[in-house]
Amino acid sequence: MTGLVAQLTSRISFCAAHRLYREDFSEEYNRELYGPCTTDHGHNYVIEATVSGRIDPETGMVLNLVQLERFLHEEIFEHVDHRHLNRDVPFLKGVIPTAENLAVIFWQRLVGRLVPFKGARMHCLRVQEMPGSEVCYFGEA
Amino acid sequence: MTGLVAQLTSRISFCAAHRLYREDFSEEYNRELYGPCTTDHGHNYVIEATVSGRIDPETGMVLNLVQLERFLHEEIFEHVDHRHLNRDVPFLKGVIPTAENLAVIFWQRLVGRLVPFKGARMHCLRVQEMPGSEVCYFGEA
Amino acid sequence: MTGLVAQLTSRISFCAAHRLYREDFSEEYNRELYGPCTTDHGHNYVIEATVSGRIDPETGMVLNLVQLERFLHEEIFEHVDHRHLNRDVPFLKGVIPTAENLAVIFWQRLVGRLVPFKGARMHCLRVQEMPGSEVCYFGEA
Amino acid sequence: MTGLVAQLTSRISFCAAHRLYREDFSEEYNRELYGPCTTDHGHNYVIEATVSGRIDPETGMVLNLVQLERFLHEEIFEHVDHRHLNRDVPFLKGVIPTAENLAVIFWQRLVGRLVPFKGARMHCLRVQEMPGSEVCYFGEA
Amino acid sequence: MTGLVAQLTSRISFCAAHRLYREDFSEEYNRELYGPCTTDHGHNYVIEATVSGRIDPETGMVLNLVQLERFLHEEIFEHVDHRHLNRDVPFLKGVIPTAENLAVIFWQRLVGRLVPFKGARMHCLRVQEMPGSEVCYFGEA
Amino acid sequence: MTGLVAQLTSRISFCAAHRLYREDFSEEYNRELYGPCTTDHGHNYVIEATVSGRIDPETGMVLNLVQLERFLHEEIFEHVDHRHLNRDVPFLKGVIPTAENLAVIFWQRLVGRLVPFKGARMHCLRVQEMPGSEVCYFGEA
């Protein structure tokens, strides 16, 4: 089993408040764009990071899953859990906290942590707001 | 099958923001009591109402489950979904929105809807904030 | 740990079609009672049997869970899976297949299997039609 | 974040009856092909539509998830929920309602709704009949 | 809302190996009692503790759910996670690790932690070995 | 619908014990590599096989899902359920049972069963050890 490639996925959850609203848009246009999401509400977000890489024939692992979970905690959970995403998170300043934007920004925060792992790279960052809806970002094409 | 008793459970979910904080307590005491919950955050709440009643031998039902789900929507969902529980819900004014307090108040709102159903009564109101923690209220002893 | 009491729960799933409709009721009254359920549809039913009994101090078990699951298969699954509950199941002949009626009848089929197990008795039979709604029967009061 | 691409997924559930049986095949050949599925039974189907598109830098969204869910309701749910898929659904006339065929036909119904959304296109249509089995269709190669 | 009673439930998961086998029983009798469980295998156990108590009208809580989760971690998780339950856990020495016996022993470990909380008491300790089977212990009658 | 391609997924679960430890590595290096997994523990593993193939226009199926589930049982479940993966499974002799290695070996066992199905091929083999972590293998590039 030399040089085989696999994907690893680690999943965490955090609780946060948010709203979708742009101050430079009218009340009506905000309503039209974001529907019921213009007012303060919240979610148990589920975040899933998938890393692609070669299985090290010596250890039988791409990357230790405990390590990947630690990156998710340090780069995401510690900054957003029990926060209001529009106000309390420095790296989200000025960003409309849609699931799409969160996916892109969380991806960017994680990607640097994988640099030391030769042959491993971010494949997908998934953001689930509710059991019935989610967004997946695969990096810049 | 005359006169047999069964329990029916209906489950809905809503998204809301909240915080646990009493203005008349010090910052320190709030922290001590409510830990990380003193700041704005949110949940995908799951609410479960269980009704106990006789199975009508003619219809084979205690109560139509669609009807029970409608009561949950009208009495709970429409008032709390996409809201901030500390500020936007008239019937929660002045209440610390802990899971326990929500369970008691949601129970009180539903109980009146069951009056027309002879032999049916509220058995339990469950509030789940996160997959790993929930509160169940069974009415006044 | 002599003489302690515990509850065991075993869960199975089956796929069946059904409708809620009484030939001796008018079309309108059927609609009023059963709403959208008057026409043929189906579910992945989940059935849960809970047995209460003394923990045998020698074996550390109330009843082997594998055995309880076998009873659920033999008394329920084999007769209803991939069937139309209104037409294909002899022991449901003439019964409106509401979740309540299924709970009572499944209970009655299982209860005989527990007779050889001294100190064990059926506590609850749960029928879930969909993730958001279920019925629980506890036997005759 | 200009011009980044993401995938959105929306999930709904419906309850329907079906059977897998071709009148022009013998009883034996039907059994051989479709096993226990030749007789009437039913499922809580879960349908998942995944749309791929550019994140609009102004709104931070590919498409409003509420809108995608509405398409799923109007094109799928309203036509199949509480129906018998072999008999009651005009657009399934003459189709063996396997999960594969449902995936293709549901895809075709949704794809037209995405035309007004420049840069968005259907990526995947998933049909789950039971928790342990599902089919995914990605359109014509 | 003075003096109202509610139940709180907190849930944790741990990964452990175990087998059901008594050295003083014959190989055949072990097989007869424990079926496929006589050999080493393992589970992602889910443990659920339910506490019953008065809702403090000042705080709106029976007990802080974070605190209850901490008791579960300190009394259970830290001792059993990533262990072999037959060999590596001092407080399980000489105990056949059936779900029933685990429920009784985990209950006994938690009950002491609730002494300082006047009006709160253990109501139920649930042990789930697999999604389809679980045991619930309610203390000595 | 001639010549359309779809993916089928079938999912099974088994209970097994394992540890991550190489005898030719020092205790310290094992700890560094595998963290808490160096000691005996276990999981309710979930295995998911995804097959890609043409939808047969006559049967409306790629492959009967019951058949795919049977392959999972015969090639995987029967050999690993209620076993210790480091000691009791001949085809895992000498393999560190990481999720990555299990995914590769389970893939290799299944791939032969698909040879008779012209146009069908293995797409993905997923191994989930716990709800929050999983590995996916797509075959040799």
Coordinates of N, CA and C in Angstrom, one line a residue, chain A residues 20-69:
Chain A
L20 N -28.4 38.0 8.7 CA -28.0 38.4 7.3 C -28.6 39.7 7.0
Y21 N -27.8 40.7 6.9 CA -28.3 42.1 6.8 C -27.1 43.0 6.4
R22 N -27.3 43.8 5.3 CA -26.3 44.8 4.9 C -26.8 46.1 5.2
E23 N -26.1 46.9 6.0 CA -26.5 48.2 6.4 C -26.7 49.2 5.1
D24 N -25.9 48.9 4.1 CA -26.0 49.8 2.9 C -27.1 49.3 1.9
F25 N -27.9 48.3 2.3 CA -29.1 48.0 1.5 C -30.3 48.4 2.3
S26 N -31.4 48.6 1.6 CA -32.7 49.0 2.2 C -33.2 47.8 3.0
E27 N -34.1 48.1 3.9 CA -34.8 47.1 4.7 C -35.5 46.1 3.7
E28 N -36.1 46.7 2.7 CA -36.9 45.9 1.7 C -36.0 44.9 0.9
Y29 N -34.9 45.5 0.5 CA -34.0 44.7 -0.3 C -33.3 43.6 0.5
N30 N -33.0 43.9 1.8 CA -32.5 42.9 2.7 C -33.5 41.8 2.9
R31 N -34.8 42.1 3.1 CA -35.8 41.1 3.2 C -35.9 40.2 1.9
E32 N -35.8 40.9 0.8 CA -36.0 40.2 -0.5 C -34.8 39.2 -0.6
L33 N -33.6 39.6 -0.3 CA -32.4 38.8 -0.4 C -32.4 37.7 0.6
Y34 N -32.6 38.0 1.9 CA -32.3 37.1 3.0 C -33.5 36.5 3.7
G35 N -34.7 36.9 3.3 CA -35.9 36.4 3.8 C -36.0 36.5 5.3
P36 N -36.3 35.4 6.1 CA -36.4 35.5 7.5 C -35.1 35.6 8.2
C37 N -34.0 35.6 7.5 CA -32.7 35.6 8.2 C -32.2 37.0 8.5
T38 N -33.0 38.1 8.2 CA -32.5 39.4 8.5 C -32.4 39.8 9.9
T39 N -33.2 39.1 10.8 CA -33.2 39.3 12.2 C -32.2 38.4 12.9
D40 N -31.8 38.8 14.1 CA -31.0 37.9 15.0 C -31.6 36.5 15.2
H41 N -30.8 35.5 14.9 CA -31.2 34.1 15.3 C -29.9 33.3 15.5
G42 N -30.0 32.0 15.5 CA -28.8 31.3 15.7 C -28.9 29.8 15.3
H43 N -27.7 29.2 15.4 CA -27.7 27.8 14.9 C -26.7 26.9 15.7
N44 N -26.9 25.6 15.7 CA -25.9 24.7 16.1 C -25.2 24.4 14.7
Y45 N -24.2 25.1 14.4 CA -23.4 24.9 13.2 C -22.6 23.6 13.2
V46 N -22.6 22.9 12.1 CA -21.7 21.7 12.0 C -20.7 22.0 10.9
I47 N -19.4 21.9 11.3 CA -18.3 22.2 10.3 C -17.5 20.9 10.0
E48 N -17.3 20.7 8.8 CA -16.6 19.4 8.4 C -15.5 19.8 7.4
A49 N -14.3 19.4 7.8 CA -13.1 19.6 7.0 C -12.6 18.3 6.4
T50 N -12.5 18.3 5.1 CA -12.0 17.1 4.4 C -10.6 17.4 3.8
V51 N -9.6 16.5 4.2 CA -8.2 16.7 3.7 C -7.9 15.5 2.8
S52 N -7.2 15.8 1.8 CA -6.8 14.7 0.8 C -5.3 14.5 0.9
G53 N -4.9 13.2 0.9 CA -3.4 13.1 1.0 C -3.0 11.6 0.9
R54 N -1.7 11.4 0.8 CA -1.2 10.0 0.6 C -1.2 9.3 2.0
I55 N -1.5 8.0 1.9 CA -1.4 7.2 3.1 C 0.0 6.9 3.4
D56 N 0.6 7.3 4.5 CA 2.0 7.0 4.8 C 2.1 5.5 5.0
P57 N 2.9 4.8 4.2 CA 2.9 3.3 4.4 C 3.4 2.8 5.7
E58 N 4.2 3.7 6.4 CA 4.7 3.3 7.7 C 3.7 3.4 8.8
T59 N 2.9 4.5 8.8 CA 2.0 4.7 9.9 C 0.5 4.3 9.5
G60 N 0.3 4.1 8.2 CA -1.1 3.8 7.8 C -2.0 4.9 7.9
M61 N -1.5 6.1 8.0 CA -2.4 7.3 8.1 C -2.0 8.4 7.1
V62 N -3.0 9.2 6.7 CA -2.7 10.4 5.9 C -2.2 11.5 6.9
L63 N -3.0 11.6 8.0 CA -2.8 12.6 9.0 C -3.5 12.1 10.2
N64 N -3.0 12.3 11.4 CA -3.8 11.8 12.6 C -5.1 12.6 12.7
L65 N -6.2 11.9 12.8 CA -7.5 12.5 12.9 C -7.7 13.4 14.1
V66 N -7.0 13.1 15.2 CA -7.0 13.9 16.4 C -6.4 15.2 16.1
Q67 N -5.3 15.2 15.3 CA -4.6 16.4 14.9 C -5.6 17.3 14.1
L68 N -6.2 16.7 13.1 CA -7.1 17.5 12.2 C -8.3 18.1 13.1
E69 N -8.8 17.4 14.1 CA -9.8 17.9 14.9 C -9.3 19.1 15.8

